[in-house]
Steps between C-alpha positions, in 0.01 A plus 500: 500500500734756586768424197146578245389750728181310422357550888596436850419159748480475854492183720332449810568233743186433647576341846567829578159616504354203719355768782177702445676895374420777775255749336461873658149604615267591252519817449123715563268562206400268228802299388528137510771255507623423150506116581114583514493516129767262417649111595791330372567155474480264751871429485608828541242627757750598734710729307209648360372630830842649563508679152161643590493551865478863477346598195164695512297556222308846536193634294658774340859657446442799739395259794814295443733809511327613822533170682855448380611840626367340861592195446885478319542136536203432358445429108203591333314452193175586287289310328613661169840415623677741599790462764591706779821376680785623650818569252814466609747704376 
């Protein structure tokens, strides 16, 4: 992959994702848990939870932005899609 710059791969060893992920409060207002609208295989359950732990999704773009300037460690996004995360520089 990288000598064709044709993509990139990443591997996962998944006994290290054998205890349930901690996930931060739910922040107030109308967001839900992203794992409420999704599910991954039942092989990689585990690691799933962990990628998603803390990802919101919010009704609109301007609710995100105002719960993610209370809540930094928190990742949020919209139906539509859009992400609101942390960047670090």
């Amino acid at each position: 992959l990288g000598q064709t710059s044709k993509g990139h791969a990443m591997f996962v060893n998944l006994q290290d994702y054998t205890d349930a992920p901690r996930r931060s409060p739910a922040p107030a207002g109308s967001v839900r848990p992203l794992s409420d609208f999704t599910r991954a295989d039942s092989r990689i359950t585990r690691f799933y939870e962990a990628l998603v732990a803390n990802v919101y999704v919010a009704e609109t773009l301007e609710e995100a932005l105002s719960l993610k300037s209370r809540h930094p460690d928190i990742t949020f996004v919209t139906a539509s899609g859009e992400l609101c995360r942390n960047l670090r520089l």
